[in-house]
Short mmCIF file of C-alpha atoms in Angstrom, two decimals:
data_model
loop_
_atom_site.label_atom_id
_atom_site.label_comp_id
_atom_site.label_asym_id
_atom_site.label_seq_id
_atom_site.Cartn_x
_atom_site.Cartn_y
_atom_site.Cartn_z
CA MET V 2 96.11 134.84 98.32
CA SER V 3 97.62 138.13 99.03
CA SER V 4 99.83 138.17 96.17
CA TYR V 5 96.62 138.09 93.56
CA GLN V 6 94.53 140.38 95.26
CA SER V 7 92.88 143.13 93.64
CA ASN V 8 91.62 146.48 94.58
CA GLN V 9 88.63 146.44 91.72
CA ILE V 10 85.35 145.28 93.31
CA LYS V 11 82.41 144.84 90.70
CA LEU V 12 79.03 144.29 91.47
CA ILE V 13 77.99 140.72 89.04
CA ASN V 14 74.98 139.30 88.81
CA THR V 15 75.14 135.38 90.54
CA SER V 16 73.65 133.93 87.13
CA LEU V 17 76.75 135.26 85.53
CA ILE V 18 79.17 133.30 87.69
CA ASP V 19 80.36 130.02 87.33
CA PRO V 20 82.40 127.40 89.81
CA HIS V 21 85.86 126.58 88.38
CA PRO V 22 86.10 123.89 86.61
CA ASP V 23 89.55 123.07 88.21
CA ASN V 24 88.40 124.00 91.98
CA PRO V 25 90.56 121.58 94.11
CA ARG V 26 88.24 120.97 96.50
CA LYS V 27 85.26 118.62 95.01
CA ASN V 28 82.66 118.51 97.22
CA ILE V 29 81.62 121.75 98.80
CA GLY V 30 79.45 120.52 101.58
CA ASP V 31 76.24 121.66 103.14
CA VAL V 32 75.73 125.67 102.90
CA ASN V 33 72.14 125.67 104.64
CA ASP V 34 73.44 127.63 107.58
CA LEU V 35 75.92 129.66 105.53
CA ALA V 36 72.74 130.79 102.81
CA ALA V 37 70.68 131.49 105.96
CA SER V 38 72.99 133.71 107.65
CA ILE V 39 73.62 135.58 104.02
CA LYS V 40 70.47 136.01 103.60
CA THR V 41 70.22 137.87 106.67
CA ASN V 42 73.35 139.16 107.12
CA GLY V 43 74.43 139.99 103.76
CA LEU V 44 77.53 138.61 102.18
CA LEU V 45 80.50 139.83 104.39
CA THR V 46 83.40 138.68 102.31
CA PRO V 47 83.52 139.43 98.39
CA LEU V 48 84.12 136.43 95.92
CA SER V 49 87.50 136.61 94.07
CA VAL V 50 86.74 135.34 90.62
CA VAL V 51 88.44 135.65 86.78
CA PRO V 52 87.09 137.02 83.81
CA ASN V 53 85.94 133.59 81.06
CA GLY V 54 84.48 135.40 78.36
CA GLU V 55 81.09 137.23 79.30
CA ARG V 56 80.48 135.09 82.26
CA TYR V 57 83.06 134.50 85.15
CA ARG V 58 84.53 131.97 86.97
CA VAL V 59 85.34 131.80 91.15
CA ILE V 60 88.87 131.81 92.40
CA ALA V 61 87.59 131.81 95.88
CA GLY V 62 84.46 131.39 97.45
CA HIS V 63 82.51 128.70 95.87
CA ARG V 64 80.99 127.96 98.97
CA ARG V 65 79.59 131.31 99.39
CA LEU V 66 78.75 131.59 95.36
CA ALA V 67 76.47 128.51 96.32
CA ALA V 68 75.12 129.73 99.61
CA CYS V 69 74.32 133.25 97.73
CA LYS V 70 72.20 131.37 95.07
CA GLN V 71 70.55 129.42 97.47
CA ALA V 72 69.78 132.36 99.08
CA GLY V 73 68.26 134.27 96.09
CA ILE V 74 71.05 136.74 96.24
CA ARG V 75 70.80 138.49 92.59
CA ALA V 76 74.12 140.86 92.47
CA VAL V 77 77.85 139.97 94.92
CA PRO V 78 80.22 142.01 95.08
CA CYS V 79 83.83 140.78 93.38
CA PHE V 80 86.94 140.88 93.07
CA VAL V 81 88.17 140.29 89.35
CA LEU V 82 91.34 138.97 89.06
CA GLN V 83 93.39 138.65 85.78
CA LEU V 84 95.39 135.17 86.24
CA GLY V 85 96.26 132.74 84.08
CA PRO V 86 95.85 129.23 84.29
CA LEU V 87 98.67 128.20 87.00
CA GLN V 88 97.99 131.31 88.71
CA GLN V 89 94.17 130.84 88.87
CA LEU V 90 95.19 126.85 90.49
CA GLU V 91 97.48 128.25 92.54
CA ALA V 92 95.50 130.55 94.15
CA MET V 93 92.48 128.20 94.41
CA VAL V 94 95.40 125.69 96.25
CA THR V 95 96.51 128.27 98.20
CA GLU V 96 92.91 129.60 99.82
CA ASN V 97 91.74 125.52 100.56
CA CYS V 98 94.89 124.74 102.27
CA GLN V 99 94.83 128.33 104.32
CA ARG V 100 91.31 126.94 105.02
CA GLU V 101 92.02 123.15 105.86
CA GLN V 102 89.38 122.51 103.24
CA LEU V 103 90.85 120.30 100.96
CA THR V 104 91.18 116.09 101.63
CA VAL V 105 94.91 114.93 100.98
CA LEU V 106 93.81 113.11 97.61
CA GLU V 107 92.77 116.69 96.75
CA GLU V 108 95.40 118.69 97.52
CA ALA V 109 97.83 115.75 95.74
CA ASP V 110 95.48 115.96 92.36
CA ALA V 111 95.62 119.98 92.65
CA ILE V 112 99.84 119.78 93.06
CA GLN V 113 100.18 117.78 90.38
CA GLY V 114 97.67 120.33 87.89
CA MET V 115 99.89 122.44 89.32
CA LEU V 116 103.09 120.96 88.02
CA ASP V 117 101.44 120.10 84.70
CA LEU V 118 101.02 123.73 83.98
CA GLY V 119 104.48 124.18 84.35
CA ALA V 120 105.18 125.03 88.01
CA THR V 121 108.44 123.57 89.49
CA THR V 122 108.52 121.21 92.49
CA ALA V 123 110.15 124.23 94.32
CA ALA V 124 107.88 126.71 92.92
CA VAL V 125 105.01 125.21 94.36
CA ALA V 126 106.96 124.18 97.71
CA HIS V 127 107.69 127.73 98.32
CA ARG V 128 103.96 129.05 97.50
CA LEU V 129 102.64 126.34 99.78
CA GLY V 130 104.92 127.14 102.59
CA ARG V 131 105.90 123.42 102.31
CA SER V 132 109.11 121.63 101.53
CA ALA V 133 109.74 119.69 98.45
CA ASP V 134 109.29 115.85 99.62
CA TYR V 135 105.88 117.32 100.73
CA VAL V 136 105.15 118.20 97.04
CA ARG V 137 106.62 115.15 95.38
CA ASP V 138 104.80 112.34 97.99
CA ARG V 139 101.79 114.20 97.17
CA ALA V 140 102.38 114.23 93.15
CA LYS V 141 103.35 110.43 93.66
CA ALA V 142 99.89 109.86 95.42
CA ALA V 143 98.18 111.83 92.58
CA SER V 144 99.30 109.22 89.86
CA ILE V 145 97.07 106.59 91.79
CA LYS V 146 94.27 105.54 88.31
CA ALA V 147 90.89 106.07 88.10
CA ASP V 148 90.08 102.68 88.35
CA VAL V 149 91.90 101.76 92.02
CA ARG V 150 90.67 105.14 93.27
CA LYS V 151 86.32 103.92 92.50
CA THR V 152 87.14 100.33 94.67
CA ARG V 153 86.05 102.00 97.61
CA ASP V 154 83.67 105.38 97.97
CA ASP V 155 86.06 106.90 100.79
CA PHE V 156 89.05 106.60 98.88
CA ASP V 157 89.65 110.41 99.19
CA GLN V 158 89.77 109.49 102.74
CA LEU V 159 92.94 108.00 102.57
CA THR V 160 96.02 109.10 104.31
CA ILE V 161 99.35 110.37 102.85
CA GLY V 162 101.08 107.32 103.78
CA GLN V 163 98.50 104.65 102.34
CA LEU V 164 98.45 106.80 99.47
CA MET V 165 101.88 106.29 98.83
CA ALA V 166 101.71 102.80 99.72
CA ILE V 167 99.32 102.21 97.03
CA ALA V 168 101.38 104.65 94.19
CA ARG V 169 104.16 102.53 94.95
CA TYR V 170 102.97 99.83 92.93
CA ASP V 171 101.81 101.69 89.68
CA GLY V 172 100.73 99.34 86.67
CA GLN V 173 100.09 96.53 89.10
CA PRO V 174 96.26 97.14 89.50
CA ASP V 175 95.54 93.80 91.72
CA ARG V 176 98.18 95.17 93.81
CA GLN V 177 96.86 98.49 94.26
CA GLU V 178 93.30 97.19 94.91
CA ARG V 179 94.45 94.77 97.64
CA LEU V 180 95.68 97.66 99.59
CA ALA V 181 93.32 100.32 98.77
CA HIS V 182 90.78 97.83 100.52
CA ALA V 183 92.44 96.97 103.56
CA ALA V 184 93.29 100.29 103.75
CA GLY V 185 91.88 101.67 107.42
CA THR V 186 92.33 98.03 108.57
CA SER V 187 94.62 95.75 110.85
CA ASN V 188 95.18 93.99 107.49
CA PHE V 189 96.97 97.04 105.04
CA ASP V 190 100.06 96.96 107.12
CA TYR V 191 99.96 92.68 106.61
CA ILE V 192 98.86 92.72 103.24
CA LEU V 193 101.99 95.68 102.43
CA HIS V 194 104.56 93.30 103.72
CA ASN V 195 103.92 90.29 102.21
CA ILE V 196 103.64 92.33 98.89
CA GLU V 197 107.43 93.37 100.17
CA VAL V 198 108.20 90.06 100.88
CA GLU V 199 106.63 88.88 97.07
CA ASP V 200 108.74 91.14 95.22
CA ARG V 201 112.53 90.45 97.51
CA ARG V 202 111.20 87.01 96.43
CA SER V 203 110.71 87.31 92.75
CA GLN V 204 114.12 89.79 92.35
CA TRP V 205 115.84 86.60 94.56
CA PHE V 206 114.38 84.16 92.48
CA ALA V 207 115.76 86.38 89.14
CA ASP V 208 119.19 87.31 90.60
CA VAL V 209 119.94 83.32 91.06
CA SER V 210 118.35 82.32 87.79
CA ALA V 211 120.79 84.66 86.27
CA LEU V 212 123.81 83.24 88.11
CA LEU V 213 122.99 79.93 87.09
CA ALA V 214 122.63 80.99 83.19
CA THR V 215 126.08 82.25 83.01
CA GLY V 216 127.92 78.67 82.92
CA THR V 217 130.38 79.65 85.89
CA THR V 218 128.54 78.61 89.09
CA GLY V 219 130.26 74.82 88.59
CA LEU V 220 126.68 73.41 88.67
CA ASN V 221 125.12 71.49 86.34
CA VAL V 222 122.00 73.29 85.53
CA ILE V 223 119.40 70.98 83.65
CA GLU V 224 115.59 71.80 82.33
CA ASP V 225 113.16 71.54 84.86
CA PRO V 226 112.07 67.58 84.46
CA GLY V 227 108.65 67.51 83.26
CA GLU V 228 107.25 64.51 86.06
CA THR V 229 108.87 66.56 89.19
CA PHE V 230 108.92 63.58 91.37
CA SER V 231 108.74 60.71 88.50
CA ASP V 232 110.97 61.30 86.44
CA SER V 233 113.31 58.23 84.88
CA GLU V 234 116.90 60.20 85.22
CA TRP V 235 116.37 62.43 88.03
CA HIS V 236 114.87 62.52 91.34
CA TYR V 237 113.79 65.45 93.66
CA SER V 238 116.22 65.44 96.52
CA GLY V 239 115.37 69.32 98.15
CA ALA V 240 115.02 72.99 97.27
CA ILE V 241 116.60 76.09 97.95
CA PHE V 242 113.74 78.88 98.67
CA PRO V 243 114.43 82.92 98.97
CA ALA V 244 114.92 82.66 102.50
CA ALA V 245 118.28 80.92 102.01
CA GLY V 246 120.06 84.25 101.73
CA THR V 247 121.68 86.51 98.86
CA PRO V 248 121.87 85.09 95.22
CA GLU V 249 125.65 84.51 96.23
CA GLU V 250 125.20 82.76 99.44
CA THR V 251 122.22 80.68 97.68
CA ILE V 252 125.18 79.18 94.97
CA GLU V 253 127.28 78.62 97.92
CA GLU V 254 124.88 76.66 99.94
CA LEU V 255 124.24 74.70 96.38
CA ARG V 256 127.68 73.92 95.77
CA LYS V 257 128.09 72.62 99.47
CA GLN V 258 125.08 70.12 99.32
CA ASN V 259 126.78 69.14 95.70
CA PRO V 260 123.79 67.92 93.79
CA ASP V 261 124.07 66.35 90.50
CA ALA V 262 122.08 69.08 88.84
CA VAL V 263 120.09 72.16 89.90
CA SER V 264 116.92 73.43 87.70
CA VAL V 265 115.11 76.65 87.80
CA HIS V 266 111.41 76.30 88.98
CA GLU V 267 109.15 78.91 87.69
CA ALA V 268 105.74 78.18 88.84
CA THR V 269 107.21 78.11 92.72
CA GLN V 270 110.33 80.30 92.14
CA THR V 271 112.60 78.06 93.71
CA ILE V 272 115.98 75.93 93.38
CA TYR V 273 115.41 72.52 93.11
CA LEU V 274 118.42 69.92 93.71
CA TRP V 275 118.28 66.99 92.05
CA ASP V 276 120.13 63.45 92.00
CA ARG V 277 120.35 60.90 89.69
CA ARG V 278 118.90 57.82 89.78
CA ASP V 279 120.94 54.96 90.49
CA ALA V 280 118.16 52.04 89.77
CA ALA V 281 114.96 52.21 88.12
CA ALA V 282 113.78 49.77 90.95
CA GLU V 283 113.98 52.34 93.34
CA ALA V 284 111.62 54.84 91.36
CA GLU V 285 108.48 55.15 92.81
CA LYS V 286 109.79 54.78 96.36
CA GLU V 287 111.94 57.59 96.21
CA ALA V 288 109.32 59.77 94.17
CA GLN V 289 107.12 59.28 97.05
CA ARG V 290 109.83 60.22 99.78
CA ALA V 291 110.85 63.15 97.45
CA ALA V 292 107.06 64.09 97.32
CA GLU V 293 106.17 63.71 101.01
CA GLN V 294 109.40 65.94 101.83
CA ALA V 295 108.57 68.41 98.70
CA GLU V 296 105.52 69.02 100.46
CA ARG V 297 106.95 69.51 104.32
CA ASP V 298 109.46 71.55 102.67
CA ALA V 299 107.29 74.02 101.57
CA ARG V 300 104.63 73.61 104.79
CA ARG V 301 107.64 74.64 106.95
CA HIS V 302 108.40 77.58 104.47
CA ALA V 303 105.23 78.76 104.74
CA PHE V 304 104.81 78.55 108.18
CA GLU V 305 108.03 80.25 108.67
CA GLU V 306 107.22 83.07 106.02
CA TYR V 307 103.94 83.26 108.47
CA ALA V 308 105.58 83.38 111.93
CA ALA V 309 108.01 85.72 110.75
CA ALA V 310 105.38 88.47 109.02
CA SER V 311 103.16 87.66 112.40
CA ALA V 312 106.04 88.60 114.94
CA ASP V 313 107.18 91.49 113.13
CA LYS V 314 103.77 92.57 113.16
CA ARG V 315 103.09 92.04 116.87
CA MET V 316 106.39 93.47 117.65
CA ALA V 317 105.61 96.77 115.45
CA TRP V 318 102.40 96.97 116.88
CA LEU V 319 104.19 96.66 120.46
CA HIS V 320 106.88 99.04 119.68
CA GLY V 321 103.98 101.78 118.16
CA HIS V 322 101.63 101.12 120.71
CA LEU V 323 103.21 100.55 124.22
CA HIS V 324 103.79 103.92 125.31
CA GLY V 325 100.53 105.48 124.74
CA VAL V 326 98.81 102.59 127.16
CA LYS V 327 97.72 103.65 130.69
CA ARG V 328 99.90 102.53 133.46
CA ASP V 329 97.40 100.56 135.38
CA LYS V 330 96.37 98.59 132.07
CA LEU V 331 100.39 98.24 131.78
CA VAL V 332 100.49 97.00 135.29
CA GLU V 333 97.92 94.57 134.92
CA THR V 334 99.45 93.29 131.55
CA THR V 335 102.73 93.01 133.47
CA ALA V 336 101.01 90.81 136.01
CA ARG V 337 99.14 88.78 133.23
CA LEU V 338 102.11 88.00 130.99
CA GLY V 339 104.06 87.02 134.65
CA LEU V 340 101.10 84.38 135.19
CA LEU V 341 101.39 83.18 131.36
CA GLN V 342 105.22 82.20 132.12
CA ILE V 343 105.03 80.39 134.80
CA ILE V 344 104.46 77.29 133.28
CA ASP V 345 107.56 77.97 131.00
CA PRO V 346 109.13 74.54 130.26
CA ASP V 347 112.89 76.75 131.06
CA PRO V 348 112.86 76.18 134.83
CA GLN V 349 114.46 79.72 134.86
CA GLY V 350 112.03 80.96 133.06
CA TYR V 351 111.61 85.04 132.37
CA THR V 352 113.78 85.54 135.51
CA GLN V 353 116.83 84.47 133.58
CA ALA V 354 119.41 87.17 134.55
CA LEU V 355 119.24 89.95 132.38
CA SER V 356 123.26 89.21 131.79
CA THR V 357 122.34 86.37 129.49
CA TRP V 358 120.64 88.49 127.12
CA ASN V 359 123.87 88.75 125.52
CA ASP V 360 123.54 85.48 124.02
CA LYS V 361 120.07 84.63 124.18
CA CYS V 362 116.72 85.06 125.67
CA GLY V 363 115.32 87.58 123.50
CA VAL V 364 117.34 90.40 123.31
CA GLU V 365 116.80 90.96 119.53
CA GLN V 366 112.89 90.97 120.12
CA PHE V 367 113.49 93.47 123.08
CA ALA V 368 115.31 95.49 120.65
CA THR V 369 112.54 95.55 118.10
CA ILE V 370 109.68 96.60 120.28
CA SER V 371 111.51 98.97 122.71
CA GLY V 372 113.86 100.46 119.49
CA ILE V 373 116.94 100.48 121.65
CA GLU V 374 119.89 99.00 119.89
CA PRO V 375 120.85 95.60 121.12
CA GLU V 376 124.28 96.37 122.50
CA ARG V 377 122.23 99.72 124.71
CA ALA V 378 119.30 97.10 126.03
CA LEU V 379 121.15 95.95 129.39
CA ALA V 380 122.24 99.23 130.42
CA GLU V 381 118.42 100.92 129.43
CA LEU V 382 116.70 98.29 131.17
CA ARG V 383 118.50 98.07 134.88
CA TYR V 384 118.09 102.03 134.46
CA HIS V 385 114.14 101.98 133.78
CA LEU V 386 113.61 99.11 135.82
CA ASP V 387 113.78 101.27 139.11
CA GLU V 388 112.17 104.36 137.41
CA PRO V 389 108.02 105.02 137.49
CA ASP V 390 107.66 103.76 134.36
CA TRP V 391 108.81 100.75 135.24
CA ALA V 392 105.42 98.87 133.88
CA VAL V 393 105.81 100.01 130.07
CA TRP V 394 109.52 98.20 130.65
CA ALA V 395 108.29 95.31 132.26
CA VAL V 396 105.58 94.43 129.77
CA GLN V 397 108.30 94.55 126.89
CA ILE V 398 110.48 92.36 128.57
CA LEU V 399 107.92 89.91 129.14
CA ALA V 400 106.89 90.14 125.41
CA ALA V 401 110.12 89.62 124.18
CA ARG V 402 110.64 86.79 126.11
CA ILE V 403 107.22 85.41 124.54
CA GLU V 404 108.26 86.20 121.06
CA TRP V 405 111.90 84.60 121.44
CA PHE V 406 110.26 81.63 122.34
CA ILE V 407 107.68 81.04 119.32
CA ASP V 408 108.98 79.36 116.54
CA PRO V 409 106.83 78.39 113.21
CA GLU V 410 106.58 74.95 114.58
CA ASP V 411 104.75 76.00 117.72
CA TRP V 412 102.06 77.15 115.36
CA THR V 413 101.42 73.55 114.17
CA SER V 414 102.11 71.91 117.12
CA THR V 415 100.44 70.79 121.12
CA SER V 416 103.82 71.93 122.85
CA ASP V 417 104.06 74.18 125.97
CA ILE V 418 104.94 77.15 123.77
CA SER V 419 102.23 76.84 121.58
CA ARG V 420 99.77 76.27 124.56
CA ARG V 421 100.42 80.07 125.41
CA ILE V 422 99.86 81.61 122.23
CA PRO V 423 96.09 82.20 122.36
CA GLY V 424 96.98 83.29 125.94
CA TYR V 425 98.88 86.10 124.61
CA TYR V 426 97.02 86.99 121.89
CA GLN V 427 94.08 87.42 123.99
CA ILE V 428 96.57 90.09 126.56
CA LEU V 429 97.81 91.64 123.09
CA GLN V 430 94.14 92.36 121.98
CA ASP V 431 92.94 93.74 125.39
CA LEU V 432 95.70 95.87 125.34
CA GLY V 433 94.18 97.02 121.30
CA TYR V 434 95.84 95.31 118.82
CA THR V 435 93.72 93.46 116.38
CA PRO V 436 94.87 89.82 114.55
CA ALA V 437 95.45 90.20 110.99
CA ASP V 438 92.81 87.57 108.88
CA ASP V 439 95.40 85.34 108.67
CA GLU V 440 96.32 85.36 111.64
CA THR V 441 92.71 85.19 113.63
CA SER V 442 93.04 81.88 111.09
CA HIS V 443 96.27 80.65 112.19
CA LEU V 444 95.04 80.79 115.78
CA ASP V 445 91.79 79.13 115.21
CA GLN V 446 93.77 76.28 113.46
CA LEU V 447 96.12 76.63 116.58
CA ILE V 448 93.23 76.33 119.50
CA ALA V 449 91.70 73.18 117.44
CA ALA V 450 94.38 71.10 117.95
CA ILE V 451 95.37 71.73 121.40
CA THR V 452 91.48 70.90 121.98
CA GLU V 453 91.97 67.47 119.65
CA ALA V 454 95.11 66.63 121.67
CA ASP V 455 93.60 67.36 125.21
CA SER V 456 90.37 65.58 124.19
CA ASP V 457 92.78 62.64 123.44
CA GLU V 458 94.52 62.71 126.39
CA ASN V 459 91.55 62.39 128.46
CA GLU V 460 90.02 59.39 126.49
CA GLU V 461 93.27 57.86 126.92
CA ASP V 462 93.54 58.80 131.04
CA GLU V 463 90.40 57.46 131.14
CA GLU V 464 91.04 54.42 129.99
CA ASN V 465 93.95 53.60 131.55
CA ASN V 466 91.99 54.20 135.15
CA GLN V 467 89.49 51.68 133.70
#
């Protein structure tokens, strides 16, 4: 506060001094110890105040004022400053930031208050000794509405990264509340990822719909039949989902499939493909087949989205946490992952020469986990596996191989691969990984399916032995 200091010290009755209504720090905390110290030793540092009519408002020293009143001190020495509203707020923000007394959200609200009073981003950044991006990020966090902030008692304890993610969805309170509730849990990144996927899907659907509406694609676009699977003129022959590619690639794929017509299905944000019925006698049979196929398509697509999201989450966690795991734990994990791969249906398993990574064997997954570009992966591995930190690299290799093997179908089957998924998750959890709720649900379903399959096999074996 050196820019606003004053040499004028005045003894002012504490009954005439009020807390500043714009003080960024909303909770001054417990002042019992401070009150006891002031009662014994007196107030060693004067307060800084500004005139407010016949009274005064505190600029610096809110805790000291509260402690003095609690200690029964009737008059305290004060620096009396002459500051405008913006200067008052700047002084309080600077004083609190220097003492590290503000939460991120309190600082964000204070910075937005300075901007509202006419300060520029550059001026605020200079005053606080921060970058312009620092100021802009906190101004964005300050835009979060009061209703969203009320969703949890400790909302003001969220990190700037969490606040920025929540603020990104201004005007979408449902999404903001979902993120706010999940902040600080393993579900936060998972929910944020799914929201981003939803947005990409919506944008894809809007772009494809707009291209079809131009009438220049060469495709016969019809209204969505009222009876999707029993229309008298059309029968369902497939669907194109957002994962199919860019809007232009989607149009090209539709041309290759050469349907008699396509329709824009708003409810599921997909493009339906239609063939004209050749005979009414086939209607019931075709409708049943189409319904079953549509259900399989939707189920497969849902598992593809889940498998991709859960794999992204696992590999992001490995990338961000492995280097912080103790060496002994990494060596143990290497052994456990190695044992897990022994039952690999591929005869060569994880022991295939590293040179084969040029074409397969998890090079993309390894690049994601390690952060190394795929073309450099082989050279880096050959170097690090001969170094003292070999264990972390061995874990990355083995984890990448397992990630490479896991397909969406493995979450619903009882193959050799699917049987290793629960064990793989147990190893990750022992390292500190926390599955999201969706992962836990899918794991429970997979374990139940494996248990049922094993029970059926045992019963069949007993019957054969009788």
